[in-house]
Structures are given as C-alpha cells and as structure tokens.
Coordinates of C-alpha atoms and ligand atoms in Angstrom, one line a residue:
M24 CA 33.1 17.6 -17.3
S25 CA 31.3 14.5 -17.5
D26 CA 27.6 14.4 -17.1
S27 CA 27.6 11.1 -15.3
V28 CA 24.7 10.5 -12.7
G29 CA 25.4 11.9 -9.3
E30 CA 26.8 15.3 -10.3
N31 CA 23.4 17.1 -9.9
T32 CA 21.2 14.3 -8.8
S33 CA 19.4 14.0 -5.6
C34 CA 17.6 10.9 -4.2
G35 CA 15.7 9.8 -1.1
Y36 CA 12.7 8.4 0.8
V37 CA 9.3 9.7 1.5
A38 CA 7.3 8.0 4.1
V39 CA 3.5 8.3 3.4
I40 CA 1.7 7.6 6.7
G41 CA -1.9 7.8 7.7
A42 CA -4.9 6.1 9.0
P43 CA -6.3 3.1 7.1
N44 CA -8.2 4.3 4.0
A45 CA -6.6 7.6 4.1
G46 CA -5.8 7.1 0.4
K47 CA -2.1 6.3 0.5
S48 CA -2.0 3.7 -2.2
T49 CA -4.3 5.6 -4.5
L50 CA -1.9 8.6 -3.9
I51 CA 1.3 6.8 -4.7
N52 CA -0.4 5.0 -7.8
A53 CA -1.5 8.5 -9.1
I54 CA 2.2 9.9 -8.6
I55 CA 3.8 6.9 -10.3
G56 CA 1.3 6.5 -12.9
A57 CA 1.1 2.8 -12.6
K58 CA -0.6 0.2 -10.6
I59 CA 2.0 -0.8 -7.8
S60 CA 0.2 -0.6 -4.7
I61 CA -3.1 -2.1 -4.0
V62 CA -6.0 0.0 -3.5
S63 CA -9.2 -1.3 -2.3
P64 CA -12.2 0.0 -0.5
K65 CA -11.7 -2.3 2.6
V66 CA -9.4 -1.1 5.2
Q67 CA -6.0 -2.7 6.1
T68 CA -5.2 -4.2 2.8
T69 CA -1.7 -2.8 2.4
R70 CA 0.5 -5.2 4.3
T71 CA 3.8 -4.8 2.6
R72 CA 6.2 -1.7 2.4
V73 CA 6.0 -1.2 -1.2
M74 CA 7.9 1.3 -2.8
G75 CA 7.0 3.5 -5.7
I76 CA 9.8 5.3 -7.5
A77 CA 9.1 8.8 -9.3
M78 CA 11.5 10.7 -11.3
Q79 CA 11.3 14.5 -11.0
G80 CA 14.0 16.3 -13.0
D81 CA 17.3 15.2 -11.6
C82 CA 15.8 13.9 -8.7
Q83 CA 14.6 10.4 -7.6
I84 CA 11.9 10.1 -5.1
I85 CA 11.4 6.8 -3.3
F86 CA 7.8 6.6 -1.7
I87 CA 7.1 4.0 1.1
D88 CA 3.6 3.0 1.0
T89 CA 3.2 1.9 4.7
P90 CA 0.2 -0.2 6.2
G91 CA -2.2 2.2 7.8
I92 CA -1.6 3.1 11.2
F93 CA -4.3 2.2 13.6
Q94 CA -4.9 1.1 17.2
A95 CA -3.5 -2.5 16.8
G96 CA -5.4 -5.2 18.9
E97 CA -3.4 -6.4 21.9
K98 CA -3.5 -10.0 21.0
K99 CA -3.1 -9.5 17.1
K100 CA 0.5 -10.1 16.2
L101 CA -0.2 -9.5 12.5
E102 CA -1.7 -6.1 13.4
R103 CA 1.1 -5.1 15.6
A104 CA 3.6 -6.1 13.0
M105 CA 1.8 -3.9 10.4
V106 CA 1.7 -0.9 12.7
A107 CA 5.4 -1.3 13.6
A108 CA 6.3 -1.6 10.1
A109 CA 4.5 1.7 9.3
W110 CA 6.5 3.6 12.0
E111 CA 9.5 2.0 11.1
G112 CA 9.3 3.5 7.7
T113 CA 9.6 7.0 9.1
V114 CA 12.7 6.7 10.8
D115 CA 15.0 6.8 7.8
A116 CA 12.8 9.1 5.6
D117 CA 14.0 12.3 4.2
A118 CA 10.4 13.6 4.3
I119 CA 7.4 12.5 6.0
I120 CA 3.7 12.9 4.4
L121 CA 0.9 12.7 6.8
L122 CA -2.1 11.8 4.7
V123 CA -5.4 12.6 6.0
D124 CA -9.0 11.8 4.7
A125 CA -10.2 15.5 5.1
S126 CA -13.8 14.3 4.7
R127 CA -13.7 12.3 8.1
G128 CA -12.3 15.5 9.9
L129 CA -10.0 15.3 12.8
S130 CA -10.6 11.5 13.8
K131 CA -9.3 9.6 16.7
D132 CA -6.8 7.8 14.4
V133 CA -5.3 11.0 13.1
R134 CA -5.1 12.4 16.7
A135 CA -3.2 9.3 18.0
I136 CA -0.8 9.6 14.9
I137 CA -0.2 13.2 15.6
E138 CA 0.5 12.7 19.2
K139 CA 3.2 10.0 18.2
L140 CA 4.6 12.3 15.7
A141 CA 5.0 15.1 18.5
N142 CA 7.4 12.6 20.4
N143 CA 10.0 13.3 17.7
P144 CA 9.7 17.0 16.9
T145 CA 13.0 17.2 15.1
Q146 CA 11.1 15.2 12.1
K147 CA 9.3 17.6 9.6
V148 CA 6.1 16.6 8.5
A149 CA 3.9 17.9 5.6
L150 CA 0.2 17.5 6.1
T151 CA -1.7 16.5 3.2
L152 CA -5.4 16.6 3.2
N153 CA -7.0 14.3 0.8
K154 CA -10.5 13.6 -0.8
I155 CA -11.1 17.2 -1.1
D156 CA -13.6 16.3 -3.9
K157 CA -15.9 15.2 -1.3
M158 CA -16.1 18.4 0.7
K159 CA -16.9 22.2 0.8
P160 CA -13.9 24.7 0.7
E161 CA -15.0 26.2 4.0
A162 CA -14.9 22.9 5.9
L163 CA -11.4 22.1 4.4
L164 CA -9.9 25.5 5.4
K165 CA -11.3 25.0 9.0
L166 CA -9.8 21.5 9.2
A167 CA -6.3 22.8 8.0
A168 CA -6.3 25.6 10.5
E169 CA -7.5 23.2 13.1
M170 CA -4.8 20.7 12.6
N171 CA -2.0 23.3 12.1
E172 CA -3.0 24.5 15.5
I173 CA -2.3 21.2 17.3
F174 CA 0.9 20.2 15.2
D175 CA 3.6 22.4 13.8
F176 CA 3.5 20.9 10.2
E177 CA 6.1 22.2 7.9
A178 CA 3.8 22.5 4.9
T179 CA 0.1 21.6 4.1
F180 CA -1.3 20.4 0.9
M181 CA -4.9 19.8 -0.2
I182 CA -5.4 17.0 -2.8
S183 CA -7.7 14.6 -4.4
A184 CA -5.7 11.4 -5.1
L185 CA -8.5 10.0 -7.0
K186 CA -9.1 12.7 -9.1
E187 CA -5.5 13.3 -9.4
K188 CA -5.6 17.1 -8.3
G189 CA -3.1 19.1 -6.5
F190 CA -0.3 16.5 -6.0
K191 CA 2.1 18.1 -8.2
E192 CA 2.9 20.7 -5.6
L193 CA 3.3 17.8 -3.2
V194 CA 5.7 15.9 -5.5
A195 CA 7.6 19.3 -5.9
Y196 CA 7.8 19.6 -2.1
A197 CA 9.2 16.1 -1.8
A198 CA 11.9 16.6 -4.4
K199 CA 13.1 19.5 -2.6
K200 CA 13.7 17.6 0.5
M201 CA 15.6 14.8 -1.1
P202 CA 19.3 15.0 -0.4
A203 CA 21.9 15.4 -3.1
G204 CA 23.4 12.0 -4.2
P205 CA 23.4 9.2 -6.9
Y206 CA 20.2 7.4 -7.7
M207 CA 19.5 4.2 -5.9
Y208 CA 17.3 2.7 -8.6
P209 CA 17.7 2.7 -12.3
E210 CA 15.6 5.6 -13.8
D211 CA 13.0 3.4 -15.3
H212 CA 12.3 1.3 -12.2
I213 CA 9.0 2.1 -10.7
T214 CA 8.8 -0.5 -7.8
D215 CA 11.1 -2.9 -6.4
M216 CA 8.4 -5.2 -5.5
P217 CA 9.3 -8.7 -6.9
M218 CA 6.8 -9.9 -9.6
R219 CA 5.6 -12.9 -7.7
L220 CA 4.6 -10.5 -4.7
M221 CA 2.9 -8.1 -7.0
A222 CA 0.9 -11.0 -8.6
A223 CA -0.2 -12.2 -5.2
E224 CA -1.2 -8.8 -4.1
L225 CA -3.3 -8.5 -7.3
T226 CA -5.3 -11.6 -6.6
R227 CA -5.8 -10.4 -3.1
E228 CA -7.1 -7.2 -4.4
K229 CA -9.6 -9.1 -6.6
L230 CA -10.8 -11.3 -4.0
F231 CA -11.3 -8.3 -1.7
L232 CA -13.2 -6.3 -4.3
A233 CA -15.4 -9.2 -5.3
L234 CA -16.2 -10.5 -1.6
R235 CA -16.4 -7.2 0.3
Q236 CA -18.2 -7.6 3.6
E237 CA -18.4 -11.3 3.2
L238 CA -14.7 -11.9 3.9
P239 CA -12.5 -10.7 6.8
Y240 CA -8.8 -9.8 6.1
E241 CA -7.7 -13.1 7.5
L242 CA -6.6 -14.4 4.1
T243 CA -3.3 -14.5 2.2
V244 CA -2.3 -15.2 -1.3
E245 CA 1.0 -16.8 -2.0
T246 CA 2.6 -17.3 -5.5
E247 CA 3.6 -20.9 -5.3
S248 CA 5.3 -21.3 -8.8
W249 CA 6.4 -19.1 -11.7
E250 CA 7.1 -20.6 -14.9
E251 CA 8.2 -18.8 -18.2
F252 CA 7.7 -20.4 -21.5
A253 CA 9.4 -20.0 -24.7
D254 CA 6.5 -18.8 -26.5
G255 CA 6.4 -15.8 -24.1
S256 CA 3.9 -16.9 -22.0
V257 CA 4.1 -17.4 -17.8
K258 CA 2.3 -19.9 -15.9
I259 CA 1.5 -18.9 -12.4
D260 CA 0.2 -21.0 -9.5
Q261 CA -1.0 -19.4 -6.4
T262 CA -2.8 -20.5 -3.5
I263 CA -5.2 -18.6 -1.4
F264 CA -5.1 -19.4 2.3
V265 CA -8.0 -18.8 4.5
A266 CA -8.7 -19.4 8.2
R267 CA -12.1 -21.4 7.9
E268 CA -13.7 -24.1 5.9
G269 CA -16.6 -21.7 5.5
H270 CA -14.3 -19.1 4.0
K271 CA -13.2 -21.6 1.5
K272 CA -16.6 -22.1 0.1
I273 CA -17.3 -18.4 -0.1
I274 CA -14.3 -18.0 -2.2
L275 CA -15.0 -21.0 -4.5
G276 CA -18.6 -19.9 -5.1
Q277 CA -21.6 -21.9 -6.6
G278 CA -19.9 -24.5 -8.8
G279 CA -16.6 -22.7 -8.5
A280 CA -18.1 -19.6 -10.2
M281 CA -16.6 -17.0 -7.7
I282 CA -12.9 -18.3 -7.9
K283 CA -13.2 -18.5 -11.8
K284 CA -14.3 -14.9 -11.9
I285 CA -11.6 -13.8 -9.5
G286 CA -9.0 -15.6 -11.5
Q287 CA -10.1 -14.2 -14.7
Q288 CA -10.0 -10.6 -13.4
A289 CA -6.5 -11.1 -11.9
R290 CA -5.0 -12.8 -15.0
E291 CA -6.5 -10.2 -17.4
E292 CA -4.8 -7.3 -15.2
L293 CA -1.6 -9.4 -15.0
E294 CA -1.5 -9.7 -18.8
E295 CA -1.9 -6.0 -19.0
I296 CA 0.8 -5.0 -16.5
M297 CA 3.3 -7.7 -17.8
E298 CA 2.5 -7.5 -21.4
Q299 CA 2.5 -11.3 -21.9
R300 CA 0.2 -14.0 -21.9
V301 CA -0.5 -15.4 -18.4
H302 CA -2.0 -18.8 -17.3
L303 CA -3.1 -18.3 -13.7
K304 CA -4.2 -21.2 -11.5
L305 CA -5.8 -20.6 -8.2
F306 CA -5.9 -23.0 -5.2
V307 CA -7.8 -22.5 -1.9
K308 CA -6.6 -24.0 1.3
V309 CA -7.7 -23.7 4.9
R310 CA -4.8 -22.8 7.2
E311 CA -5.9 -22.4 10.8
N312 CA -4.7 -19.9 12.9
W313 CA -2.2 -18.6 10.4
M314 CA -2.4 -15.0 11.8
D315 CA -0.7 -16.1 15.0
K316 CA 2.0 -17.9 13.3
P317 CA 4.9 -15.6 12.5
E318 CA 6.4 -17.9 9.9
H319 CA 3.6 -17.4 7.8
F320 CA 4.0 -13.5 7.5
T321 CA 7.8 -13.1 7.5
L322 CA 7.4 -13.3 3.7
W323 CA 6.0 -9.8 3.7
G324 CA 9.1 -8.3 5.3
L325 CA 7.3 -7.4 8.5
D326 CA 9.0 -7.7 12.0
N327 CA 7.1 -10.3 13.6
K328 CA 8.7 -9.6 16.8
A329 CA 6.9 -6.2 17.1
Ligands
GDP694 P1 -5.1 3.5 2.2 O1 -5.6 2.5 2.9 O2 -4.6 4.8 2.9 O3 -3.9 2.9 1.2 O4 -6.3 4.1 1.1 P2 -6.6 3.6 -0.5 O5 -5.6 4.2 -1.2 O6 -6.8 2.0 -0.5 O7 -7.9 4.4 -0.5 C1 -9.1 4.0 0.2 C2 -10.4 4.4 -0.5 O8 -10.4 5.7 -0.6 C3 -10.4 3.7 -1.8 O9 -11.9 3.4 -1.9 C4 -10.1 4.8 -2.7 O10 -10.6 5.0 -3.9 C5 -10.7 6.2 -1.9 N1 -9.9 7.5 -2.1 C6 -8.7 7.7 -2.1 N2 -8.4 9.0 -2.5 C7 -9.6 9.5 -2.7 C8 -9.8 11.0 -3.0 O11 -9.2 11.7 -3.4 N3 -11.3 11.2 -3.1 C9 -12.3 10.1 -2.7 N4 -13.5 10.6 -3.3 N5 -11.9 8.9 -2.6 C10 -10.6 8.6 -2.5
MG695 MG1 -3.0 1.3 1.1

C-alpha cells in the first residue's frame, strides 16, 4: 500500500458569508493563524475573494472570504460586483457558514441574507454567532433560538473570532463536510493571493486604519512594480488612486507626514510577512470616477457585468 496523498484525504471549499463587519476576515485569519485577509473597523474593505487554506488532519479546507453582502446601491457598479461575487462564492461551496455579529441582533442585513438563502433550500448552512465576548449568554441563546426559527440551519456555533474562542468546533464541522479527494494546494500554502495583491491590500488597510472617517472607500491601491535584488531585498512601487484632489491632500498629510507614516507601517508589516527587507515607495494619483469604470476593478477578479 502506498501512502500517497489522495488515499484518505479530503478537500473542499467553505464560503463564509455575512453582512459587512460580521467578522469574516477576523475569523479566517484566526483559523489560518496568519494575516491573509484584511481586517479593518471600516465596512466594505474586503473586495477580493481571498482564500485561506487550513489543514485539519488529512483534510484541506479552503475558505473563501467574500465581500460582505449588503444592499448594493442601484447605480454603484462596484458595489453590485462585490455582492455578486459574494453570492457566487456559495454556489460551488461544500459548506456555507453564515457569520453574524450577534451583538447587533437580527439586523435587516441578516434577514435579507437569510431570505436569499431560503431560495435554495438544498444548500446546508451553519449559523455562526460571532462577537459573543460582547454579550450576555441569555441574549445569545435567545438570538440563536430566534434565528433557528426563521431558517433551518444545519448547525449553530457561538464564537469570538477576535478572542479566538469556539472556532475549533466550527473547523471540525467544516472538515466533516469536505468531500474525499486529493488536496488542491500544497500543504504549506496558506493563501493563493498573489504577493503583489497582498502588498496592495496591506497598504490599503493601513490607509483605512490611519484615516478612518476622513476617507470614503473610493480608493484603491495598485502594486506597479516589484523588483527583487540579489541582497535579498525587494523594491515595491505602489500607487494609491483616489477620486478627488482633496483626498490626495488628506493622504499626503502635512508636509507628507501622513503618507510617510502609512508607508512605514505597511513596509514594517510586509517585512514581517515576507521575511525580507522591503523598500516601499508610495505614489498618490487622482483618478476621477474610477468606481464607474469597469477596467479599473477587473483586477480584483470581480465580475463587472453583475
Ligand atoms: P468582515 O467585514 O466581516 O470581514 O469583518 P472584519 O473581520 O473586518 O471585522 C470587523 C470588526 O469587528 C473589526 O473591528 C474586528 O476587530 C471586529 N470583530 C471581529 N470579530 C470580533 C469578535 O469576536 N469580538 C469583537 N468584540 N469584535 C470582533
Ligand atoms: Mg472582511
């Protein structure tokens, strides 16, 4: 008997869906144990379908971190593409996890998602109530009961993605749902996100964290060049595209202080992740109405015809 991969292995996809800010990225990062998806206190920061890959014994679980599902504006192409990408992620999934910010109760967003899930009753869904660190057990149990009354969930989990509590049971559930078959990725892969994209996402995260309310999400970061040197260092040039001249000023800050701070934070984290020296150069450019121009977001693998 050979012990080649494929004999006892299983492998499949898990779609994590939920309203913006439910904690999807935090959960996936906690499960994978590395920073893959971008976590930010601001809503709608996840635009890519980043995958995190977890190994659980002989099982490979590929998590799809979807953009949050929300009521997209009629005229906003980017928003609609984001929501369409999120639903698309559930079609081929072997398991679906509906993640809910339990501290917010049964919100309008969550009700809308459940209504849509009910259209396809053959798909089994695991309800996962997150942020239990923020609430009392009685309120939590009441919400769990209430939600199970309006939808036939296959299982219910209660977790704190932030405090890393309770998600082992969730991973064990996901592992059981994965079909038998060979691994789709080498065992040591944690994400299939290209480094260039990951580096751009990191800078975007630092921008959001530094600017918070001051900046709308009409902003994108692109890695323009990536040059590896013989001494093991890498030079990365990135452009931050904004919609208005005023935004450019905010990002640059007084005498360039803001962009310097952001660049330094992004560089330090990149060095930590890549374990090599990084020279990071940031440019800021105004690109008017980029949100309505499909060619500017096909980069993220979103369907701009949605
Ligand atoms: P996403 O939009 O669903 O991907 O949500 P994020 O993972 O970006 O999280 C949104 C916000 O909720 C962040 O500020 C997180 O730190 C916070 N958060 C996520 N999980 C928990 C949790 O278990 N407890 C608490 N208190 N906050 C959490
Ligand atoms: Mg997210």
